[in-house]
PDB file of C-alpha atoms in Angstrom:
ATOM      1  CA  MET A   1     -99.424 -34.033 -32.278  1.00 70.00           C
ATOM      2  CA  GLU A   2     -98.685 -37.397 -31.606  1.00 80.00           C
ATOM      3  CA  LEU A   3     -96.300 -37.205 -29.509  1.00 85.00           C
ATOM      4  CA  ILE A   4     -97.951 -34.117 -27.909  1.00 86.00           C
ATOM      5  CA  PHE A   5    -100.983 -36.568 -27.649  1.00 88.00           C
ATOM      6  CA  SER A   6     -99.145 -38.718 -26.015  1.00 90.00           C
ATOM      7  CA  ALA A   7     -97.397 -35.544 -22.909  1.00 89.00           C
ATOM      8  CA  ALA A   8    -100.600 -34.485 -22.805  1.00 87.00           C
ATOM      9  CA  LEU A   9    -102.316 -37.823 -22.067  1.00 90.00           C
ATOM     10  CA  CYS A  10     -99.391 -38.202 -19.431  1.00 90.00           C
ATOM     11  CA  SER A  11     -99.607 -34.922 -17.473  1.00 84.00           C
ATOM     12  CA  VAL A  12    -103.393 -35.427 -17.235  1.00 84.00           C
ATOM     13  CA  LEU A  13    -103.250 -39.761 -15.166  1.00 87.00           C
ATOM     14  CA  VAL A  14    -100.405 -37.577 -13.332  1.00 83.00           C
ATOM     15  CA  SER A  15    -103.065 -34.790 -12.156  1.00 78.00           C
ATOM     16  CA  ILE A  16    -105.661 -38.380 -11.628  1.00 81.00           C
ATOM     17  CA  LEU A  17    -102.778 -40.168 -10.204  1.00 84.00           C
ATOM     18  CA  LEU A  18    -102.163 -37.141  -6.823  1.00 77.00           C
ATOM     19  CA  LYS A  19    -105.890 -36.889  -6.730  1.00 74.00           C
ATOM     20  CA  PHE A  20    -106.243 -40.582  -6.037  1.00 79.00           C
ATOM     21  CA  ALA A  21    -103.753 -40.761  -3.943  1.00 77.00           C
ATOM     22  CA  LYS A  22    -104.438 -37.768  -1.404  1.00 71.00           C
ATOM     23  CA  GLN A  23    -108.347 -39.284  -1.381  1.00 73.00           C
ATOM     24  CA  LYS A  24    -106.022 -43.199   0.217  1.00 82.00           C
ATOM     25  CA  GLY A  25    -103.635 -40.959   2.850  1.00 83.00           C
ATOM     26  CA  PHE A  26    -100.336 -41.450   0.545  1.00 86.00           C
ATOM     27  CA  ASP A  27     -97.729 -38.696   1.546  1.00 87.00           C
ATOM     28  CA  ALA A  28     -98.474 -36.217  -1.657  1.00 81.00           C
ATOM     29  CA  LEU A  29     -95.023 -34.587  -0.804  1.00 86.00           C
ATOM     30  CA  GLN A  30     -92.865 -38.241  -0.532  1.00 89.00           C
ATOM     31  CA  MET A  31     -94.498 -39.192  -4.042  1.00 91.00           C
ATOM     32  CA  ILE A  32     -92.555 -36.434  -5.351  1.00 90.00           C
ATOM     33  CA  ALA A  33     -89.415 -37.033  -4.652  1.00 92.00           C
ATOM     34  CA  TRP A  34     -89.160 -40.644  -5.246  1.00 93.00           C
ATOM     35  CA  ASN A  35     -90.892 -39.913  -8.854  1.00 93.00           C
ATOM     36  CA  TYR A  36     -88.219 -38.003  -9.428  1.00 93.00           C
ATOM     37  CA  ALA A  37     -85.736 -40.695  -8.711  1.00 93.00           C
ATOM     38  CA  ILE A  38     -87.813 -43.141 -10.627  1.00 93.00           C
ATOM     39  CA  ALA A  39     -87.306 -40.699 -13.508  1.00 91.00           C
ATOM     40  CA  SER A  40     -83.504 -40.380 -13.271  1.00 92.00           C
ATOM     41  CA  ILE A  41     -83.444 -43.746 -13.979  1.00 93.00           C
ATOM     42  CA  PHE A  42     -85.552 -43.851 -17.082  1.00 91.00           C
ATOM     43  CA  SER A  43     -83.770 -40.941 -18.396  1.00 88.00           C
ATOM     44  CA  TYR A  44     -80.509 -42.630 -17.530  1.00 89.00           C
ATOM     45  CA  LEU A  45     -81.865 -45.761 -19.694  1.00 88.00           C
ATOM     46  CA  TRP A  46     -83.689 -44.460 -22.556  1.00 83.00           C
ATOM     47  CA  PHE A  47     -81.666 -41.555 -23.381  1.00 80.00           C
ATOM     48  CA  LYS A  48     -78.352 -43.067 -22.562  1.00 82.00           C
ATOM     49  CA  PRO A  49     -76.354 -40.143 -21.446  1.00 80.00           C
ATOM     50  CA  ASP A  50     -72.495 -40.299 -21.299  1.00 76.00           C
ATOM     51  CA  LEU A  51     -72.024 -39.306 -17.386  1.00 77.00           C
ATOM     52  CA  ALA A  52     -68.682 -41.462 -17.583  1.00 76.00           C
ATOM     53  CA  HIS A  53     -67.010 -38.049 -20.095  1.00 71.00           C
ATOM     54  CA  ILE A  54     -69.071 -34.778 -18.076  1.00 75.00           C
ATOM     55  CA  SER A  55     -67.546 -32.023 -19.635  1.00 70.00           C
ATOM     56  CA  VAL A  56     -67.679 -29.727 -16.035  1.00 72.00           C
ATOM     57  CA  SER A  57     -67.126 -27.259 -17.745  1.00 73.00           C
ATOM     58  CA  GLN A  58     -69.068 -27.510 -21.317  1.00 69.00           C
ATOM     59  CA  THR A  59     -72.330 -28.463 -18.748  1.00 72.00           C
ATOM     60  CA  PRO A  60     -74.751 -26.521 -18.392  1.00 74.00           C
ATOM     61  CA  TRP A  61     -75.147 -26.924 -14.822  1.00 80.00           C
ATOM     62  CA  TRP A  62     -77.040 -23.409 -14.047  1.00 82.00           C
ATOM     63  CA  LEU A  63     -79.948 -25.045 -15.883  1.00 83.00           C
ATOM     64  CA  ILE A  64     -79.345 -28.379 -14.019  1.00 83.00           C
ATOM     65  CA  ILE A  65     -79.320 -26.903 -10.567  1.00 87.00           C
ATOM     66  CA  VAL A  66     -82.948 -23.801 -12.262  1.00 88.00           C
ATOM     67  CA  LEU A  67     -84.691 -26.859 -13.763  1.00 87.00           C
ATOM     68  CA  GLY A  68     -83.876 -29.350 -10.124  1.00 89.00           C
ATOM     69  CA  MET A  69     -85.327 -26.487  -7.962  1.00 88.00           C
ATOM     70  CA  VAL A  70     -88.043 -25.197  -9.970  1.00 89.00           C
ATOM     71  CA  LEU A  71     -90.132 -29.156 -11.073  1.00 89.00           C
ATOM     72  CA  PRO A  72     -90.488 -30.171  -7.029  1.00 89.00           C
ATOM     73  CA  SER A  73     -91.644 -26.382  -6.442  1.00 85.00           C
ATOM     74  CA  ILE A  74     -94.558 -26.178  -8.987  1.00 89.00           C
ATOM     75  CA  PHE A  75     -95.897 -30.132  -7.533  1.00 83.00           C
ATOM     76  CA  LEU A  76     -94.927 -28.181  -3.785  1.00 77.00           C
ATOM     77  CA  CYS A  77     -96.789 -24.685  -5.033  1.00 82.00           C
ATOM     78  CA  LEU A  78     -99.442 -26.464  -7.284  1.00 77.00           C
ATOM     79  CA  ALA A  79    -100.351 -28.617  -3.941  1.00 70.00           C
ATOM     80  CA  LYS A  80     -99.799 -25.541  -1.404  1.00 72.00           C
ATOM     81  CA  SER A  81    -102.736 -23.347  -4.360  1.00 72.00           C
ATOM     82  CA  LEU A  82    -105.237 -26.691  -3.740  1.00 63.00           C
ATOM     83  CA  HIS A  83    -105.512 -26.094  -0.369  1.00 68.00           C
ATOM     84  CA  THR A  84    -105.335 -22.105   0.042  1.00 69.00           C
ATOM     85  CA  ALA A  85    -106.994 -21.274  -3.758  1.00 65.00           C
ATOM     86  CA  GLY A  86    -108.922 -24.232  -4.884  1.00 60.00           C
ATOM     87  CA  ILE A  87    -108.675 -26.131  -7.798  1.00 62.00           C
ATOM     88  CA  VAL A  88    -110.651 -24.111 -10.181  1.00 58.00           C
ATOM     89  CA  LYS A  89    -107.852 -20.649  -9.701  1.00 63.00           C
ATOM     90  CA  THR A  90    -105.284 -23.627  -9.842  1.00 66.00           C
ATOM     91  CA  GLU A  91    -106.558 -24.976 -12.732  1.00 68.00           C
ATOM     92  CA  ILE A  92    -106.645 -21.183 -14.220  1.00 64.00           C
ATOM     93  CA  ALA A  93    -103.526 -20.262 -12.806  1.00 69.00           C
ATOM     94  CA  GLN A  94    -102.114 -23.203 -14.471  1.00 75.00           C
ATOM     95  CA  ARG A  95    -103.127 -23.185 -17.611  1.00 69.00           C
ATOM     96  CA  LEU A  96    -103.513 -19.121 -18.576  1.00 67.00           C
ATOM     97  CA  SER A  97     -99.628 -20.270 -18.165  1.00 74.00           C
ATOM     98  CA  VAL A  98     -99.739 -20.926 -22.489  1.00 69.00           C
ATOM     99  CA  VAL A  99     -99.438 -17.079 -22.330  1.00 67.00           C
ATOM    100  CA  LEU A 100     -96.780 -16.930 -21.404  1.00 72.00           C
ATOM    101  CA  SER A 101     -94.574 -19.527 -23.129  1.00 72.00           C
ATOM    102  CA  LEU A 102     -96.606 -18.539 -26.190  1.00 69.00           C
ATOM    103  CA  LEU A 103     -95.285 -14.347 -25.460  1.00 70.00           C
ATOM    104  CA  ALA A 104     -91.507 -16.504 -25.155  1.00 76.00           C
ATOM    105  CA  ALA A 105     -91.365 -18.850 -28.801  1.00 73.00           C
ATOM    106  CA  TYR A 106     -92.804 -14.264 -29.977  1.00 70.00           C
ATOM    107  CA  PHE A 107     -89.967 -12.865 -28.294  1.00 73.00           C
ATOM    108  CA  LEU A 108     -86.949 -15.019 -27.425  1.00 74.00           C
ATOM    109  CA  PHE A 109     -86.751 -17.714 -29.740  1.00 69.00           C
ATOM    110  CA  GLN A 110     -88.413 -15.100 -32.955  1.00 70.00           C
ATOM    111  CA  GLU A 111     -90.989 -17.691 -34.513  1.00 69.00           C
ATOM    112  CA  GLN A 112     -93.207 -16.762 -37.083  1.00 70.00           C
ATOM    113  CA  PHE A 113     -96.961 -16.667 -37.268  1.00 70.00           C
ATOM    114  CA  ASN A 114     -98.915 -17.820 -39.738  1.00 76.00           C
ATOM    115  CA  GLN A 115    -102.692 -17.459 -39.490  1.00 82.00           C
ATOM    116  CA  LEU A 116    -103.641 -20.551 -39.695  1.00 81.00           C
ATOM    117  CA  LYS A 117    -101.006 -20.620 -36.401  1.00 76.00           C
ATOM    118  CA  MET A 118    -102.431 -17.607 -34.705  1.00 80.00           C
ATOM    119  CA  LEU A 119    -106.288 -19.247 -35.946  1.00 85.00           C
ATOM    120  CA  GLY A 120    -105.284 -22.502 -34.012  1.00 78.00           C
ATOM    121  CA  ILE A 121    -104.186 -20.831 -30.543  1.00 77.00           C
ATOM    122  CA  GLY A 122    -106.359 -18.508 -30.883  1.00 83.00           C
ATOM    123  CA  LEU A 123    -109.121 -20.828 -30.679  1.00 84.00           C
ATOM    124  CA  GLY A 124    -107.287 -22.567 -28.516  1.00 76.00           C
ATOM    125  CA  ILE A 125    -107.021 -19.395 -25.656  1.00 79.00           C
ATOM    126  CA  ILE A 126    -110.942 -19.377 -26.334  1.00 85.00           C
ATOM    127  CA  ALA A 127    -111.859 -23.278 -25.718  1.00 77.00           C
ATOM    128  CA  VAL A 128    -109.144 -22.354 -22.596  1.00 74.00           C
ATOM    129  CA  LEU A 129    -111.386 -20.104 -21.034  1.00 76.00           C
ATOM    130  CA  CYS A 130    -114.290 -21.112 -21.829  1.00 77.00           C
ATOM    131  CA  ILE A 131    -113.235 -24.430 -19.875  1.00 67.00           C
ATOM    132  CA  ILE A 132    -112.149 -22.337 -17.574  1.00 67.00           C
ATOM    133  CA  PHE A 133    -115.459 -19.950 -16.702  1.00 70.00           C
ATOM    134  CA  SER A 134    -117.762 -22.914 -17.095  1.00 64.00           C
ATOM    135  CA  GLN A 135    -115.582 -24.676 -14.349  1.00 56.00           C
ATOM    136  CA  THR A 136    -116.207 -21.316 -12.200  1.00 56.00           C
ATOM    137  CA  ASN A 137    -120.096 -20.546 -12.332  1.00 56.00           C
ATOM    138  CA  SER A 138    -119.799 -24.891 -10.964  1.00 52.00           C
ATOM    139  CA  SER A 139    -117.410 -24.358  -7.741  1.00 49.00           C
ATOM    140  CA  GLN A 140    -118.135 -23.996  -4.842  1.00 48.00           C
ATOM    141  CA  ASP A 141    -115.027 -21.707  -3.985  1.00 47.00           C
ATOM    142  CA  SER A 142    -116.182 -19.850  -6.934  1.00 46.00           C
ATOM    143  CA  ASN A 143    -115.965 -16.587  -4.413  1.00 45.00           C
ATOM    144  CA  SER A 144    -114.074 -16.972  -1.767  1.00 47.00           C
ATOM    145  CA  SER A 145    -111.649 -14.597  -1.475  1.00 47.00           C
ATOM    146  CA  LEU A 146    -107.895 -15.253  -1.799  1.00 46.00           C
ATOM    147  CA  ASP A 147    -105.156 -14.486   0.891  1.00 60.00           C
ATOM    148  CA  ARG A 148    -102.237 -12.849   0.292  1.00 71.00           C
ATOM    149  CA  LYS A 149    -100.608 -16.453   0.286  1.00 74.00           C
ATOM    150  CA  GLY A 150    -103.154 -17.855  -1.827  1.00 70.00           C
ATOM    151  CA  VAL A 151    -102.588 -15.288  -4.768  1.00 73.00           C
ATOM    152  CA  MET A 152     -98.918 -15.648  -3.941  1.00 80.00           C
ATOM    153  CA  TYR A 153     -99.097 -19.251  -4.428  1.00 80.00           C
ATOM    154  CA  LEU A 154    -101.415 -18.648  -7.772  1.00 75.00           C
ATOM    155  CA  LEU A 155     -98.870 -16.419  -9.270  1.00 81.00           C
ATOM    156  CA  SER A 156     -96.056 -19.248  -8.471  1.00 85.00           C
ATOM    157  CA  VAL A 157     -98.045 -21.433 -10.978  1.00 82.00           C
ATOM    158  CA  TRP A 158     -98.947 -19.238 -13.926  1.00 81.00           C
ATOM    159  CA  ILE A 159     -95.484 -18.476 -13.558  1.00 85.00           C
ATOM    160  CA  GLY A 160     -94.029 -21.589 -13.193  1.00 88.00           C
ATOM    161  CA  TYR A 161     -95.335 -23.439 -15.038  1.00 85.00           C
ATOM    162  CA  ALA A 162     -94.854 -21.127 -18.311  1.00 84.00           C
ATOM    163  CA  VAL A 163     -90.653 -21.211 -16.873  1.00 87.00           C
ATOM    164  CA  VAL A 164     -90.988 -25.033 -16.674  1.00 85.00           C
ATOM    165  CA  ASP A 165     -91.486 -24.508 -20.531  1.00 77.00           C
ATOM    166  CA  ILE A 166     -89.325 -22.228 -21.602  1.00 83.00           C
ATOM    167  CA  LEU A 167     -86.682 -23.864 -20.046  1.00 83.00           C
ATOM    168  CA  LEU A 168     -87.307 -26.611 -20.878  1.00 73.00           C
ATOM    169  CA  LYS A 169     -86.777 -25.637 -25.352  1.00 73.00           C
ATOM    170  CA  TYR A 170     -83.838 -24.371 -24.460  1.00 76.00           C
ATOM    171  CA  THR A 171     -82.190 -27.936 -23.945  1.00 71.00           C
ATOM    172  CA  THR A 172     -83.120 -28.705 -27.181  1.00 63.00           C
ATOM    173  CA  SER A 173     -80.879 -26.986 -28.735  1.00 65.00           C
ATOM    174  CA  LEU A 174     -77.654 -28.202 -26.203  1.00 62.00           C
ATOM    175  CA  GLY A 175     -77.645 -31.065 -29.075  1.00 59.00           C
ATOM    176  CA  LEU A 176     -75.548 -34.225 -27.496  1.00 53.00           C
ATOM    177  CA  GLN A 177     -75.165 -32.593 -23.291  1.00 68.00           C
ATOM    178  CA  PHE A 178     -79.170 -32.600 -23.866  1.00 71.00           C
ATOM    179  CA  PRO A 179     -79.553 -36.351 -21.936  1.00 77.00           C
ATOM    180  CA  VAL A 180     -76.841 -35.553 -19.737  1.00 79.00           C
ATOM    181  CA  THR A 181     -78.512 -31.733 -18.344  1.00 79.00           C
ATOM    182  CA  LEU A 182     -82.032 -34.125 -18.677  1.00 79.00           C
ATOM    183  CA  THR A 183     -80.815 -36.649 -16.483  1.00 86.00           C
ATOM    184  CA  LEU A 184     -78.922 -34.363 -14.132  1.00 87.00           C
ATOM    185  CA  MET A 185     -81.928 -31.986 -13.697  1.00 86.00           C
ATOM    186  CA  PHE A 186     -83.998 -34.920 -12.850  1.00 89.00           C
ATOM    187  CA  PHE A 187     -81.686 -36.173  -9.695  1.00 92.00           C
ATOM    188  CA  CYS A 188     -80.586 -32.643  -8.565  1.00 92.00           C
ATOM    189  CA  SER A 189     -84.761 -32.377  -8.766  1.00 93.00           C
ATOM    190  CA  PHE A 190     -85.023 -35.263  -6.265  1.00 94.00           C
ATOM    191  CA  ILE A 191     -81.880 -34.415  -4.045  1.00 94.00           C
ATOM    192  CA  LEU A 192     -83.539 -31.152  -3.640  1.00 91.00           C
ATOM    193  CA  SER A 193     -87.221 -32.964  -2.616  1.00 92.00           C
ATOM    194  CA  ILE A 194     -85.333 -35.117   0.115  1.00 92.00           C
ATOM    195  CA  ALA A 195     -83.664 -32.670   0.733  1.00 90.00           C
ATOM    196  CA  TYR A 196     -86.853 -31.107   2.151  1.00 87.00           C
ATOM    197  CA  LEU A 197     -88.601 -33.921   3.357  1.00 89.00           C
ATOM    198  CA  LEU A 198     -85.255 -34.780   5.649  1.00 90.00           C
ATOM    199  CA  PHE A 199     -85.829 -30.940   7.121  1.00 89.00           C
ATOM    200  CA  ARG A 200     -89.047 -31.067   7.565  1.00 85.00           C
ATOM    201  CA  LYS A 201     -88.593 -34.160   9.175  1.00 82.00           C
ATOM    202  CA  ALA A 202     -91.436 -36.458   7.440  1.00 81.00           C
ATOM    203  CA  ASP A 203     -92.468 -39.205   8.445  1.00 83.00           C
ATOM    204  CA  TRP A 204     -91.629 -42.215   5.474  1.00 86.00           C
ATOM    205  CA  ASN A 205     -93.263 -44.702   4.382  1.00 87.00           C
ATOM    206  CA  ILE A 206     -92.895 -48.118   1.904  1.00 90.00           C
ATOM    207  CA  LYS A 207     -96.382 -47.317   0.301  1.00 90.00           C
ATOM    208  CA  ASN A 208     -95.165 -43.479  -0.829  1.00 91.00           C
ATOM    209  CA  ILE A 209     -92.443 -44.629  -2.686  1.00 91.00           C
ATOM    210  CA  PHE A 210     -94.339 -47.345  -4.903  1.00 92.00           C
ATOM    211  CA  ALA A 211     -96.950 -44.718  -5.877  1.00 91.00           C
ATOM    212  CA  GLY A 212     -94.202 -42.558  -6.061  1.00 92.00           C
ATOM    213  CA  PHE A 213     -92.248 -45.363  -8.306  1.00 93.00           C
ATOM    214  CA  VAL A 214     -95.847 -44.887 -10.905  1.00 94.00           C
ATOM    215  CA  LEU A 215     -95.202 -41.545 -10.746  1.00 91.00           C
ATOM    216  CA  GLY A 216     -92.834 -41.078 -12.540  1.00 92.00           C
ATOM    217  CA  LEU A 217     -92.872 -43.303 -15.005  1.00 93.00           C
ATOM    218  CA  LEU A 218     -95.705 -40.957 -15.721  1.00 92.00           C
ATOM    219  CA  ASN A 219     -94.024 -38.028 -15.610  1.00 86.00           C
ATOM    220  CA  PHE A 220     -90.787 -39.148 -17.148  1.00 88.00           C
ATOM    221  CA  ALA A 221     -92.838 -40.136 -20.212  1.00 90.00           C
ATOM    222  CA  ASN A 222     -95.008 -36.078 -20.215  1.00 87.00           C
ATOM    223  CA  ILE A 223     -91.298 -34.842 -20.165  1.00 79.00           C
ATOM    224  CA  ALA A 224     -89.165 -36.959 -22.432  1.00 81.00           C
ATOM    225  CA  LEU A 225     -92.022 -36.996 -25.031  1.00 88.00           C
ATOM    226  CA  TYR A 226     -92.786 -33.071 -24.722  1.00 81.00           C
ATOM    227  CA  VAL A 227     -89.666 -32.364 -25.966  1.00 77.00           C
ATOM    228  CA  LYS A 228     -89.376 -34.361 -28.032  1.00 82.00           C
ATOM    229  CA  ALA A 229     -91.901 -33.129 -29.924  1.00 84.00           C
ATOM    230  CA  HIS A 230     -89.775 -29.559 -28.721  1.00 74.00           C
ATOM    231  CA  ILE A 231     -87.423 -31.249 -30.798  1.00 78.00           C
ATOM    232  CA  LEU A 232     -89.034 -31.846 -33.917  1.00 81.00           C
ATOM    233  CA  LEU A 233     -90.465 -29.672 -33.813  1.00 78.00           C
ATOM    234  CA  LYS A 234     -87.910 -26.824 -33.254  1.00 74.00           C
ATOM    235  CA  ASP A 235     -89.139 -24.559 -35.353  1.00 74.00           C
ATOM    236  CA  SER A 236     -92.289 -23.760 -34.271  1.00 72.00           C
ATOM    237  CA  PRO A 237     -92.527 -23.837 -30.375  1.00 70.00           C
ATOM    238  CA  ALA A 238     -95.875 -22.317 -30.774  1.00 70.00           C
ATOM    239  CA  ILE A 239     -97.141 -25.316 -31.566  1.00 75.00           C
ATOM    240  CA  VAL A 240     -95.485 -27.611 -28.582  1.00 78.00           C
ATOM    241  CA  PHE A 241     -96.756 -24.641 -25.947  1.00 71.00           C
ATOM    242  CA  ALA A 242    -100.498 -24.312 -27.090  1.00 73.00           C
ATOM    243  CA  GLY A 243    -101.350 -27.682 -28.455  1.00 78.00           C
ATOM    244  CA  MET A 244     -99.939 -29.162 -25.047  1.00 80.00           C
ATOM    245  CA  ASN A 245    -101.741 -26.750 -22.364  1.00 74.00           C
ATOM    246  CA  ILE A 246    -104.957 -27.169 -25.081  1.00 78.00           C
ATOM    247  CA  LEU A 247    -104.549 -30.832 -25.089  1.00 82.00           C
ATOM    248  CA  VAL A 248    -104.425 -31.447 -21.238  1.00 80.00           C
ATOM    249  CA  VAL A 249    -107.281 -28.880 -20.127  1.00 76.00           C
ATOM    250  CA  LEU A 250    -109.634 -30.831 -23.261  1.00 79.00           C
ATOM    251  CA  PHE A 251    -109.138 -34.000 -21.284  1.00 82.00           C
ATOM    252  CA  GLY A 252    -108.409 -33.081 -18.264  1.00 77.00           C
ATOM    253  CA  VAL A 253    -112.292 -31.875 -19.012  1.00 76.00           C
ATOM    254  CA  ILE A 254    -113.199 -35.289 -20.688  1.00 80.00           C
ATOM    255  CA  ALA A 255    -111.599 -36.961 -16.777  1.00 77.00           C
ATOM    256  CA  GLY A 256    -114.053 -35.043 -14.990  1.00 74.00           C
ATOM    257  CA  LEU A 257    -116.975 -36.455 -17.113  1.00 76.00           C
ATOM    258  CA  ILE A 258    -115.792 -39.539 -16.948  1.00 79.00           C
ATOM    259  CA  ILE A 259    -114.271 -39.735 -13.404  1.00 78.00           C
ATOM    260  CA  PHE A 260    -116.024 -37.724 -12.073  1.00 66.00           C
ATOM    261  CA  LYS A 261    -118.806 -37.361 -12.936  1.00 71.00           C
ATOM    262  CA  GLU A 262    -119.126 -33.355 -13.403  1.00 62.00           C
ATOM    263  CA  LYS A 263    -121.917 -32.280 -15.835  1.00 69.00           C
ATOM    264  CA  LEU A 264    -121.261 -30.869 -19.212  1.00 68.00           C
ATOM    265  CA  LYS A 265    -122.476 -27.430 -19.344  1.00 72.00           C
ATOM    266  CA  VAL A 266    -123.544 -26.195 -23.170  1.00 81.00           C
ATOM    267  CA  ILE A 267    -120.016 -23.628 -22.983  1.00 78.00           C
ATOM    268  CA  THR A 268    -118.094 -26.487 -21.473  1.00 71.00           C
ATOM    269  CA  ALA A 269    -119.239 -28.211 -24.944  1.00 78.00           C
ATOM    270  CA  LEU A 270    -117.876 -25.120 -27.524  1.00 84.00           C
ATOM    271  CA  GLY A 271    -114.206 -24.946 -25.142  1.00 76.00           C
ATOM    272  CA  LEU A 272    -113.936 -28.841 -26.700  1.00 74.00           C
ATOM    273  CA  VAL A 273    -114.842 -28.021 -29.707  1.00 83.00           C
ATOM    274  CA  LEU A 274    -113.046 -24.833 -29.977  1.00 84.00           C
ATOM    275  CA  GLY A 275    -109.934 -27.040 -28.989  1.00 76.00           C
ATOM    276  CA  LEU A 276    -110.400 -30.146 -30.967  1.00 76.00           C
ATOM    277  CA  GLY A 277    -110.559 -26.877 -34.227  1.00 82.00           C
ATOM    278  CA  GLY A 278    -107.869 -25.001 -32.176  1.00 78.00           C
ATOM    279  CA  VAL A 279    -105.454 -28.782 -32.265  1.00 74.00           C
ATOM    280  CA  VAL A 280    -106.435 -29.110 -36.252  1.00 76.00           C
ATOM    281  CA  CYS A 281    -105.035 -25.848 -36.982  1.00 80.00           C
ATOM    282  CA  LEU A 282    -101.870 -26.845 -35.162  1.00 71.00           C
ATOM    283  CA  GLY A 283    -101.168 -29.668 -36.561  1.00 67.00           C
ATOM    284  CA  LEU A 284    -102.218 -28.981 -40.356  1.00 73.00           C
ATOM    285  CA  ALA A 285    -100.159 -25.741 -39.733  1.00 71.00           C
ATOM    286  CA  ILE A 286     -96.398 -27.794 -38.677  1.00 59.00           C
TER     287      ILE A 286
END
């Protein structure tokens, strides 16, 4: 559970960094692009993939290309969703992607659910719903209507995060090919992101490179720890799926209370307690 805890913490730090960077006038799109360049370097240094002897026939190029498109697209859709649908609705879409991930754990990976695991997942989902409901009530845009673009971006965030979860779980079955796949996946994301920025004729600024370095370090740590948790818990993907999403929501609420001075409502406190209970159950179920 320590790996899941650390991965979730890095995930929340990524969100906090992006929020502060926007307030300070940084270009989020450029940060995202350079973040994948840094992540590629860290992946090469950390996992030491044998890129000199890549097997063209055995390397899962389709997976590399798909993840190379999905990962930066998720960031872009997240930014678009925040603009068109608001923060609360975007968080709902992002965190409820765990429902799709858990369905994949049951139907695709044939994971067996014991009573303790089901209790932990159930408590976690209820906790997420409690926190989301409390945030929705306190949001200024809770009654705003969504246009078609807003709905599209929300659906993209919801489905996209689940797709990343499922594909990252699949990469753990690649054995020795996994380090190669992960490094090429990051590099592919960088190339596609730069191509998108060139197409948009972005106004380049060196400060975004430095911000992207920090973002890339946190993003790499998040994904590397998350994937390592899947490797160690290869027979229990639901624990990783649920534990990660539950902890991200809990850390997000804590960050809101401490950093952004949000008030703690009764239903939010209930969600925190239920969430912690769910994490404990999932930990005991390992």
